[in-house]
PDB file of N, CA and C in Angstrom:
ATOM      1  N   MET A  22      12.318  13.852  -6.678  1.00  0.00           N
ATOM      2  CA  MET A  22      13.254  12.516  -6.618  1.00  0.00           C
ATOM      3  C   MET A  22      12.533  11.534  -7.412  1.00  0.00           C
ATOM      4  N   LYS A  23      12.832  10.792  -8.271  1.00  0.00           N
ATOM      5  CA  LYS A  23      12.587   9.825  -9.422  1.00  0.00           C
ATOM      6  C   LYS A  23      12.037   8.719  -8.656  1.00  0.00           C
ATOM      7  N   CYS A  24      10.800   7.818  -9.255  1.00  0.00           N
ATOM      8  CA  CYS A  24      10.435   6.630  -8.766  1.00  0.00           C
ATOM      9  C   CYS A  24      11.650   5.708  -8.868  1.00  0.00           C
ATOM     10  N   GLU A  25      11.687   4.766  -7.866  1.00  0.00           N
ATOM     11  CA  GLU A  25      12.786   3.691  -8.002  1.00  0.00           C
ATOM     12  C   GLU A  25      12.383   2.661  -9.159  1.00  0.00           C
ATOM     13  N   ARG A  26      11.157   2.073  -8.892  1.00  0.00           N
ATOM     14  CA  ARG A  26      10.554   1.294  -9.820  1.00  0.00           C
ATOM     15  C   ARG A  26      10.526   1.349 -11.293  1.00  0.00           C
ATOM     16  N   CYS A  27      10.065   2.581 -11.661  1.00  0.00           N
ATOM     17  CA  CYS A  27      10.026   2.767 -13.182  1.00  0.00           C
ATOM     18  C   CYS A  27      10.830   3.462 -13.563  1.00  0.00           C
ATOM     19  N   GLY A  28      11.770   4.277 -12.924  1.00  0.00           N
ATOM     20  CA  GLY A  28      12.836   5.146 -13.235  1.00  0.00           C
ATOM     21  C   GLY A  28      12.672   6.388 -13.797  1.00  0.00           C
ATOM     22  N   GLY A  29      11.452   6.946 -13.108  1.00  0.00           N
ATOM     23  CA  GLY A  29      10.876   8.126 -13.581  1.00  0.00           C
ATOM     24  C   GLY A  29       9.966   8.521 -14.669  1.00  0.00           C
ATOM     25  N   SER A  30       9.746   7.237 -15.492  1.00  0.00           N
ATOM     26  CA  SER A  30       8.902   7.413 -16.780  1.00  0.00           C
ATOM     27  C   SER A  30       7.320   7.545 -16.231  1.00  0.00           C
ATOM     28  N   GLY A  31       6.938   6.837 -15.169  1.00  0.00           N
ATOM     29  CA  GLY A  31       5.558   6.611 -14.696  1.00  0.00           C
ATOM     30  C   GLY A  31       4.855   5.272 -15.291  1.00  0.00           C
ATOM     31  N   ARG A  32       5.915   4.874 -16.362  1.00  0.00           N
ATOM     32  CA  ARG A  32       5.188   3.581 -16.942  1.00  0.00           C
ATOM     33  C   ARG A  32       6.338   2.538 -17.001  1.00  0.00           C
ATOM     34  N   PHE A  33       6.032   1.418 -17.238  1.00  0.00           N
ATOM     35  CA  PHE A  33       6.820   0.086 -17.352  1.00  0.00           C
ATOM     36  C   PHE A  33       6.981   0.142 -18.844  1.00  0.00           C
ATOM     37  N   SER A  34       8.048  -0.786 -19.214  1.00  0.00           N
ATOM     38  CA  SER A  34       8.153  -1.041 -20.659  1.00  0.00           C
ATOM     39  C   SER A  34       7.036  -1.698 -21.537  1.00  0.00           C
ATOM     40  N   THR A  35       6.220  -2.263 -21.134  1.00  0.00           N
ATOM     41  CA  THR A  35       5.155  -2.937 -21.475  1.00  0.00           C
ATOM     42  C   THR A  35       3.835  -2.028 -21.534  1.00  0.00           C
ATOM     43  N   GLY A  36       4.112  -0.673 -21.086  1.00  0.00           N
ATOM     44  CA  GLY A  36       3.057   0.300 -21.384  1.00  0.00           C
ATOM     45  C   GLY A  36       2.255   0.568 -20.137  1.00  0.00           C
ATOM     46  N   TYR A  37       2.206  -0.371 -19.230  1.00  0.00           N
ATOM     47  CA  TYR A  37       1.556  -0.270 -18.003  1.00  0.00           C
ATOM     48  C   TYR A  37       1.942   0.791 -17.042  1.00  0.00           C
ATOM     49  N   ILE A  38       0.765   1.462 -16.337  1.00  0.00           N
ATOM     50  CA  ILE A  38       1.391   2.567 -15.405  1.00  0.00           C
ATOM     51  C   ILE A  38       1.871   2.112 -14.284  1.00  0.00           C
ATOM     52  N   CYS A  39       2.901   2.670 -13.827  1.00  0.00           N
ATOM     53  CA  CYS A  39       3.605   2.173 -12.353  1.00  0.00           C
ATOM     54  C   CYS A  39       2.659   2.497 -11.209  1.00  0.00           C
ATOM     55  N   TYR A  40       2.594   1.284 -10.551  1.00  0.00           N
ATOM     56  CA  TYR A  40       1.723   1.345  -9.192  1.00  0.00           C
ATOM     57  C   TYR A  40       2.513   2.080  -8.126  1.00  0.00           C
ATOM     58  N   SER A  41       3.668   2.393  -8.219  1.00  0.00           N
ATOM     59  CA  SER A  41       4.545   2.734  -6.976  1.00  0.00           C
ATOM     60  C   SER A  41       4.331   4.328  -6.831  1.00  0.00           C
ATOM     61  N   CYS A  42       4.410   5.023  -8.023  1.00  0.00           N
ATOM     62  CA  CYS A  42       4.333   6.349  -8.261  1.00  0.00           C
ATOM     63  C   CYS A  42       2.950   6.966  -8.649  1.00  0.00           C
ATOM     64  N   ALA A  43       1.942   5.776  -9.185  1.00  0.00           N
ATOM     65  CA  ALA A  43       0.720   6.214  -9.591  1.00  0.00           C
ATOM     66  C   ALA A  43       0.704   6.990 -11.165  1.00  0.00           C
ATOM     67  N   GLY A  44       1.911   6.776 -11.749  1.00  0.00           N
ATOM     68  CA  GLY A  44       2.081   7.254 -13.083  1.00  0.00           C
ATOM     69  C   GLY A  44       2.693   8.461 -13.211  1.00  0.00           C
ATOM     70  N   THR A  45       3.125   9.129 -12.042  1.00  0.00           N
ATOM     71  CA  THR A  45       3.716  10.386 -12.010  1.00  0.00           C
ATOM     72  C   THR A  45       5.063  10.529 -12.459  1.00  0.00           C
ATOM     73  N   GLY A  46       6.072   9.581 -11.977  1.00  0.00           N
ATOM     74  CA  GLY A  46       7.151   9.323 -12.184  1.00  0.00           C
ATOM     75  C   GLY A  46       8.121   9.860 -11.050  1.00  0.00           C
ATOM     76  N   LYS A  47       7.384  10.506  -9.936  1.00  0.00           N
ATOM     77  CA  LYS A  47       8.197  10.863  -8.816  1.00  0.00           C
ATOM     78  C   LYS A  47       7.796  10.033  -7.524  1.00  0.00           C
ATOM     79  N   GLN A  48       8.553   9.916  -6.518  1.00  0.00           N
ATOM     80  CA  GLN A  48       8.428   9.337  -5.211  1.00  0.00           C
ATOM     81  C   GLN A  48       7.555   9.719  -4.592  1.00  0.00           C
ATOM     82  N   ASN A  49       6.342   8.893  -4.020  1.00  0.00           N
ATOM     83  CA  ASN A  49       5.587   9.244  -3.274  1.00  0.00           C
ATOM     84  C   ASN A  49       5.807   9.199  -1.831  1.00  0.00           C
ATOM     85  N   PHE A  50       5.946  10.468  -1.154  1.00  0.00           N
ATOM     86  CA  PHE A  50       6.393  10.585   0.199  1.00  0.00           C
ATOM     87  C   PHE A  50       5.197  10.694   0.982  1.00  0.00           C
ATOM     88  N   GLU A  51       4.068  10.924   0.642  1.00  0.00           N
ATOM     89  CA  GLU A  51       2.713  11.006   1.477  1.00  0.00           C
ATOM     90  C   GLU A  51       2.420   9.719   2.022  1.00  0.00           C
ATOM     91  N   SER A  52       2.793   9.291   3.090  1.00  0.00           N
ATOM     92  CA  SER A  52       2.395   7.929   3.554  1.00  0.00           C
ATOM     93  C   SER A  52       1.739   7.986   5.019  1.00  0.00           C
ATOM     94  N   ILE A  53       0.884   7.102   5.135  1.00  0.00           N
ATOM     95  CA  ILE A  53       0.480   7.005   6.475  1.00  0.00           C
ATOM     96  C   ILE A  53       0.621   5.851   7.250  1.00  0.00           C
ATOM     97  N   ARG A  54       0.690   5.940   8.539  1.00  0.00           N
ATOM     98  CA  ARG A  54       1.057   4.835   9.588  1.00  0.00           C
ATOM     99  C   ARG A  54       0.008   4.206   9.911  1.00  0.00           C
ATOM    100  N   LEU A  55       0.067   2.895  10.101  1.00  0.00           N
ATOM    101  CA  LEU A  55      -1.141   1.606  10.375  1.00  0.00           C
ATOM    102  C   LEU A  55      -0.696   0.738  11.635  1.00  0.00           C
ATOM    103  N   ILE A  56      -1.700   0.418  11.897  1.00  0.00           N
ATOM    104  CA  ILE A  56      -1.334  -0.804  12.976  1.00  0.00           C
ATOM    105  C   ILE A  56      -2.577  -1.804  12.766  1.00  0.00           C
ATOM    106  N   CYS A  57      -2.225  -2.941  12.625  1.00  0.00           N
ATOM    107  CA  CYS A  57      -3.435  -4.079  12.378  1.00  0.00           C
ATOM    108  C   CYS A  57      -4.022  -4.594  13.681  1.00  0.00           C
ATOM    109  N   ILE A  58      -5.680  -4.458  13.316  1.00  0.00           N
ATOM    110  CA  ILE A  58      -6.315  -4.565  14.242  1.00  0.00           C
ATOM    111  C   ILE A  58      -7.044  -6.016  14.231  1.00  0.00           C
ATOM    112  N   LYS A  59      -6.941  -6.755  13.262  1.00  0.00           N
ATOM    113  CA  LYS A  59      -7.347  -7.983  12.896  1.00  0.00           C
ATOM    114  C   LYS A  59      -6.663  -8.654  12.202  1.00  0.00           C
ATOM    115  N   ASP A  60      -6.239 -10.004  12.562  1.00  0.00           N
ATOM    116  CA  ASP A  60      -5.634 -11.064  11.735  1.00  0.00           C
ATOM    117  C   ASP A  60      -6.110 -10.946  10.133  1.00  0.00           C
ATOM    118  N   PHE A  61      -5.088 -10.854   9.477  1.00  0.00           N
ATOM    119  CA  PHE A  61      -5.094 -10.708   7.840  1.00  0.00           C
ATOM    120  C   PHE A  61      -4.449 -11.798   7.261  1.00  0.00           C
ATOM    121  N   ASP A  62      -4.791 -12.929   7.469  1.00  0.00           N
ATOM    122  CA  ASP A  62      -3.875 -14.329   6.753  1.00  0.00           C
ATOM    123  C   ASP A  62      -3.854 -14.438   5.524  1.00  0.00           C
ATOM    124  N   LYS A  63      -4.308 -13.819   4.732  1.00  0.00           N
ATOM    125  CA  LYS A  63      -4.379 -13.780   3.345  1.00  0.00           C
ATOM    126  C   LYS A  63      -2.783 -13.274   2.936  1.00  0.00           C
ATOM    127  N   TYR A  64      -2.664 -12.244   3.813  1.00  0.00           N
ATOM    128  CA  TYR A  64      -1.199 -11.583   3.051  1.00  0.00           C
ATOM    129  C   TYR A  64      -0.229 -11.582   4.494  1.00  0.00           C
ATOM    130  N   GLY A  65      -0.642 -12.300   5.747  1.00  0.00           N
ATOM    131  CA  GLY A  65       0.278 -12.500   6.632  1.00  0.00           C
ATOM    132  C   GLY A  65       0.473 -11.537   7.657  1.00  0.00           C
ATOM    133  N   TYR A  66      -0.644 -10.518   7.823  1.00  0.00           N
ATOM    134  CA  TYR A  66      -0.588  -9.595   8.687  1.00  0.00           C
ATOM    135  C   TYR A  66      -1.034 -10.092   9.897  1.00  0.00           C
ATOM    136  N   ARG A  67      -0.488  -9.905  11.219  1.00  0.00           N
ATOM    137  CA  ARG A  67      -1.008 -10.090  12.468  1.00  0.00           C
ATOM    138  C   ARG A  67      -1.277  -8.948  13.337  1.00  0.00           C
ATOM    139  N   VAL A  68      -2.341  -9.200  14.482  1.00  0.00           N
ATOM    140  CA  VAL A  68      -2.758  -7.993  15.270  1.00  0.00           C
ATOM    141  C   VAL A  68      -1.450  -7.426  15.828  1.00  0.00           C
ATOM    142  N   GLY A  69      -1.494  -6.174  15.930  1.00  0.00           N
ATOM    143  CA  GLY A  69       0.049  -5.478  16.534  1.00  0.00           C
ATOM    144  C   GLY A  69       0.739  -5.240  15.441  1.00  0.00           C
ATOM    145  N   ASP A  70       0.650  -5.701  14.275  1.00  0.00           N
ATOM    146  CA  ASP A  70       1.830  -5.386  13.134  1.00  0.00           C
ATOM    147  C   ASP A  70       1.582  -3.767  12.798  1.00  0.00           C
ATOM    148  N   ARG A  71       2.754  -3.290  12.781  1.00  0.00           N
ATOM    149  CA  ARG A  71       2.813  -1.810  12.070  1.00  0.00           C
ATOM    150  C   ARG A  71       3.369  -1.671  10.757  1.00  0.00           C
ATOM    151  N   CYS A  72       2.650  -0.870  10.010  1.00  0.00           N
ATOM    152  CA  CYS A  72       2.599  -0.853   8.375  1.00  0.00           C
ATOM    153  C   CYS A  72       2.792   0.583   8.304  1.00  0.00           C
ATOM    154  N   THR A  73       3.347   0.863   7.081  1.00  0.00           N
ATOM    155  CA  THR A  73       3.353   2.157   6.280  1.00  0.00           C
ATOM    156  C   THR A  73       2.502   2.052   4.771  1.00  0.00           C
ATOM    157  N   ALA A  74       1.820   3.037   4.699  1.00  0.00           N
ATOM    158  CA  ALA A  74       0.843   2.967   3.573  1.00  0.00           C
ATOM    159  C   ALA A  74       0.802   3.997   2.622  1.00  0.00           C
ATOM    160  N   TRP A  75       0.885   3.817   1.439  1.00  0.00           N
ATOM    161  CA  TRP A  75       0.625   5.254   0.564  1.00  0.00           C
ATOM    162  C   TRP A  75      -0.213   4.865  -0.504  1.00  0.00           C
ATOM    163  N   LYS A  76      -1.000   5.884  -0.975  1.00  0.00           N
ATOM    164  CA  LYS A  76      -1.934   5.885  -2.213  1.00  0.00           C
ATOM    165  C   LYS A  76      -1.271   5.375  -3.406  1.00  0.00           C
ATOM    166  N   THR A  77      -1.997   4.918  -4.205  1.00  0.00           N
ATOM    167  CA  THR A  77      -1.365   4.272  -5.666  1.00  0.00           C
ATOM    168  C   THR A  77      -2.668   4.651  -6.264  1.00  0.00           C
ATOM    169  N   THR A  78      -2.626   3.978  -7.769  1.00  0.00           N
ATOM    170  CA  THR A  78      -3.714   4.298  -8.767  1.00  0.00           C
ATOM    171  C   THR A  78      -4.734   3.645  -8.235  1.00  0.00           C
ATOM    172  N   PRO A  79      -5.969   4.104  -8.754  1.00  0.00           N
ATOM    173  CA  PRO A  79      -7.522   3.485  -8.305  1.00  0.00           C
ATOM    174  C   PRO A  79      -7.594   2.031  -8.639  1.00  0.00           C
ATOM    175  N   ALA A  80      -8.572   1.370  -8.505  1.00  0.00           N
ATOM    176  CA  ALA A  80      -8.856   0.162  -8.845  1.00  0.00           C
ATOM    177  C   ALA A  80      -9.489   0.713 -10.334  1.00  0.00           C
ATOM    178  N   LEU A  81      -9.226  -0.555 -11.269  1.00  0.00           N
ATOM    179  CA  LEU A  81      -9.684  -0.177 -12.540  1.00  0.00           C
ATOM    180  C   LEU A  81     -11.181  -0.310 -12.882  1.00  0.00           C
ATOM    181  N   ILE A  82     -11.977  -1.050 -12.403  1.00  0.00           N
ATOM    182  CA  ILE A  82     -13.398  -1.445 -12.416  1.00  0.00           C
ATOM    183  C   ILE A  82     -14.358  -0.435 -11.536  1.00  0.00           C
ATOM    184  N   THR A  83     -14.002  -0.553 -10.354  1.00  0.00           N
ATOM    185  CA  THR A  83     -14.669   0.366  -9.271  1.00  0.00           C
ATOM    186  C   THR A  83     -14.559   1.586  -9.070  1.00  0.00           C
ATOM    187  N   GLY A  84     -13.255   1.723  -9.240  1.00  0.00           N
ATOM    188  CA  GLY A  84     -12.411   3.177  -9.120  1.00  0.00           C
ATOM    189  C   GLY A  84     -12.129   3.549  -7.679  1.00  0.00           C
ATOM    190  N   GLU A  85     -12.168   2.337  -6.764  1.00  0.00           N
ATOM    191  CA  GLU A  85     -12.010   2.601  -5.474  1.00  0.00           C
ATOM    192  C   GLU A  85     -10.288   2.842  -5.207  1.00  0.00           C
ATOM    193  N   ASP A  86     -10.080   3.649  -4.099  1.00  0.00           N
ATOM    194  CA  ASP A  86      -8.896   4.064  -3.927  1.00  0.00           C
ATOM    195  C   ASP A  86      -7.893   2.599  -3.364  1.00  0.00           C
ATOM    196  N   ARG A  87      -6.781   2.594  -3.847  1.00  0.00           N
ATOM    197  CA  ARG A  87      -5.814   1.504  -3.358  1.00  0.00           C
ATOM    198  C   ARG A  87      -4.678   2.051  -3.062  1.00  0.00           C
ATOM    199  N   TYR A  88      -4.091   1.129  -1.729  1.00  0.00           N
ATOM    200  CA  TYR A  88      -2.839   1.348  -1.185  1.00  0.00           C
ATOM    201  C   TYR A  88      -1.882   0.582  -1.183  1.00  0.00           C
ATOM    202  N   ILE A  89      -0.601   0.872  -1.209  1.00  0.00           N
ATOM    203  CA  ILE A  89       0.522   0.068  -0.736  1.00  0.00           C
ATOM    204  C   ILE A  89       0.727  -0.153   0.386  1.00  0.00           C
ATOM    205  N   VAL A  90       0.556  -1.001   0.975  1.00  0.00           N
ATOM    206  CA  VAL A  90       0.873  -1.521   2.351  1.00  0.00           C
ATOM    207  C   VAL A  90       1.972  -2.314   2.810  1.00  0.00           C
ATOM    208  N   ARG A  91       3.178  -1.634   3.342  1.00  0.00           N
ATOM    209  CA  ARG A  91       4.331  -2.368   3.653  1.00  0.00           C
ATOM    210  C   ARG A  91       4.408  -2.593   4.976  1.00  0.00           C
ATOM    211  N   SER A  92       4.650  -3.959   5.500  1.00  0.00           N
ATOM    212  CA  SER A  92       4.738  -4.485   6.764  1.00  0.00           C
ATOM    213  C   SER A  92       6.113  -4.548   7.324  1.00  0.00           C
ATOM    214  N   TRP A  93       6.405  -3.825   8.855  1.00  0.00           N
ATOM    215  CA  TRP A  93       7.615  -3.470   9.218  1.00  0.00           C
ATOM    216  C   TRP A  93       8.102  -4.797   9.867  1.00  0.00           C
ATOM    217  N   ARG A  94       7.396  -5.846   9.982  1.00  0.00           N
ATOM    218  CA  ARG A  94       7.872  -6.825  10.599  1.00  0.00           C
ATOM    219  C   ARG A  94       8.345  -7.820   9.256  1.00  0.00           C
ATOM    220  N   THR A  95       7.532  -7.925   8.379  1.00  0.00           N
ATOM    221  CA  THR A  95       7.916  -8.835   7.017  1.00  0.00           C
ATOM    222  C   THR A  95       8.750  -8.251   6.224  1.00  0.00           C
ATOM    223  N   LYS A  96       8.686  -6.842   6.018  1.00  0.00           N
ATOM    224  CA  LYS A  96       9.259  -6.128   5.042  1.00  0.00           C
ATOM    225  C   LYS A  96       8.691  -6.429   3.514  1.00  0.00           C
ATOM    226  N   ARG A  97       7.346  -6.801   3.533  1.00  0.00           N
ATOM    227  CA  ARG A  97       6.783  -7.171   2.475  1.00  0.00           C
ATOM    228  C   ARG A  97       5.743  -6.053   2.254  1.00  0.00           C
ATOM    229  N   GLU A  98       5.251  -5.803   0.769  1.00  0.00           N
ATOM    230  CA  GLU A  98       4.307  -4.885   0.516  1.00  0.00           C
ATOM    231  C   GLU A  98       3.371  -5.499  -0.477  1.00  0.00           C
ATOM    232  N   TYR A  99       2.102  -5.017  -0.067  1.00  0.00           N
ATOM    233  CA  TYR A  99       0.877  -5.704  -0.974  1.00  0.00           C
ATOM    234  C   TYR A  99      -0.057  -4.240  -1.084  1.00  0.00           C
ATOM    235  N   THR A 100      -0.687  -4.488  -2.225  1.00  0.00           N
ATOM    236  CA  THR A 100      -1.763  -3.512  -2.776  1.00  0.00           C
ATOM    237  C   THR A 100      -3.140  -3.814  -2.350  1.00  0.00           C
ATOM    238  N   LEU A 101      -3.795  -3.110  -1.382  1.00  0.00           N
ATOM    239  CA  LEU A 101      -4.632  -3.333  -0.626  1.00  0.00           C
ATOM    240  C   LEU A 101      -5.976  -2.214  -1.107  1.00  0.00           C
ATOM    241  N   LEU A 102      -7.338  -2.449  -1.293  1.00  0.00           N
ATOM    242  CA  LEU A 102      -8.467  -1.636  -1.542  1.00  0.00           C
ATOM    243  C   LEU A 102      -8.437  -0.760  -0.149  1.00  0.00           C
ATOM    244  N   GLU A 103      -9.265   0.300  -0.249  1.00  0.00           N
ATOM    245  CA  GLU A 103      -9.448   1.246   0.876  1.00  0.00           C
ATOM    246  C   GLU A 103     -10.375   0.548   1.798  1.00  0.00           C
ATOM    247  N   ARG A 104     -11.157  -0.584   1.388  1.00  0.00           N
ATOM    248  CA  ARG A 104     -12.171  -1.079   2.326  1.00  0.00           C
ATOM    249  C   ARG A 104     -11.585  -2.099   3.150  1.00  0.00           C
ATOM    250  N   GLN A 105     -10.492  -2.667   2.619  1.00  0.00           N
ATOM    251  CA  GLN A 105      -9.757  -3.551   3.381  1.00  0.00           C
ATOM    252  C   GLN A 105      -8.953  -2.798   4.251  1.00  0.00           C
ATOM    253  N   LEU A 106      -8.420  -1.698   4.033  1.00  0.00           N
ATOM    254  CA  LEU A 106      -7.678  -0.921   4.907  1.00  0.00           C
ATOM    255  C   LEU A 106      -8.522  -0.524   6.029  1.00  0.00           C
ATOM    256  N   LYS A 107      -9.746  -0.175   5.970  1.00  0.00           N
ATOM    257  CA  LYS A 107     -10.558   0.336   7.107  1.00  0.00           C
ATOM    258  C   LYS A 107     -10.824  -0.970   8.016  1.00  0.00           C
ATOM    259  N   GLU A 108     -11.102  -2.191   7.348  1.00  0.00           N
ATOM    260  CA  GLU A 108     -11.548  -3.102   8.106  1.00  0.00           C
ATOM    261  C   GLU A 108     -10.483  -3.955   8.987  1.00  0.00           C
ATOM    262  N   TYR A 109      -9.101  -3.901   8.410  1.00  0.00           N
ATOM    263  CA  TYR A 109      -8.085  -4.658   9.337  1.00  0.00           C
ATOM    264  C   TYR A 109      -7.138  -3.599  10.104  1.00  0.00           C
ATOM    265  N   PHE A 110      -6.942  -2.354   9.604  1.00  0.00           N
ATOM    266  CA  PHE A 110      -6.043  -1.625  10.101  1.00  0.00           C
ATOM    267  C   PHE A 110      -6.499  -0.264  10.469  1.00  0.00           C
ATOM    268  N   LYS A 111      -5.718   0.473  11.282  1.00  0.00           N
ATOM    269  CA  LYS A 111      -6.335   1.625  12.148  1.00  0.00           C
ATOM    270  C   LYS A 111      -4.982   2.621  12.069  1.00  0.00           C
ATOM    271  N   VAL A 112      -5.665   3.524  11.531  1.00  0.00           N
ATOM    272  CA  VAL A 112      -4.291   4.829  11.445  1.00  0.00           C
ATOM    273  C   VAL A 112      -3.748   5.313  12.717  1.00  0.00           C
ATOM    274  N   ILE A 113      -2.448   5.611  12.764  1.00  0.00           N
ATOM    275  CA  ILE A 113      -1.649   5.844  13.852  1.00  0.00           C
ATOM    276  C   ILE A 113      -1.441   7.265  13.439  1.00  0.00           C
ATOM    277  N   PRO A 114      -1.942   8.448  14.142  1.00  0.00           N
ATOM    278  CA  PRO A 114      -1.659   9.662  14.196  1.00  0.00           C
ATOM    279  C   PRO A 114      -0.147  10.127  14.275  1.00  0.00           C
ATOM    280  N   LYS A 115       0.598  11.044  13.511  1.00  0.00           N
ATOM    281  CA  LYS A 115       1.988  11.275  13.357  1.00  0.00           C
ATOM    282  C   LYS A 115       2.249  12.030  14.756  1.00  0.00           C
TER     283      LYS A 115
END
């Protein structure tokens, strides 16, 4: 299935890699479920918020894994580093 954001090309018209599909052009279905364990005011996450996250392209300078995290409560998504995920969220087993 094609990525909705880039239309399956893996890149935007400006040449940048699509973050939703990590440049593959295919929809990423490998997701993890999370629950917020500490308030993260910068992005509006509260203790107990449930979220879905999936891996995206790594950070440019550090090479650290990044995840797109979508809140079930606010329906907003933000790109967070793996260290932020470990500090503020806990993985819910499927």
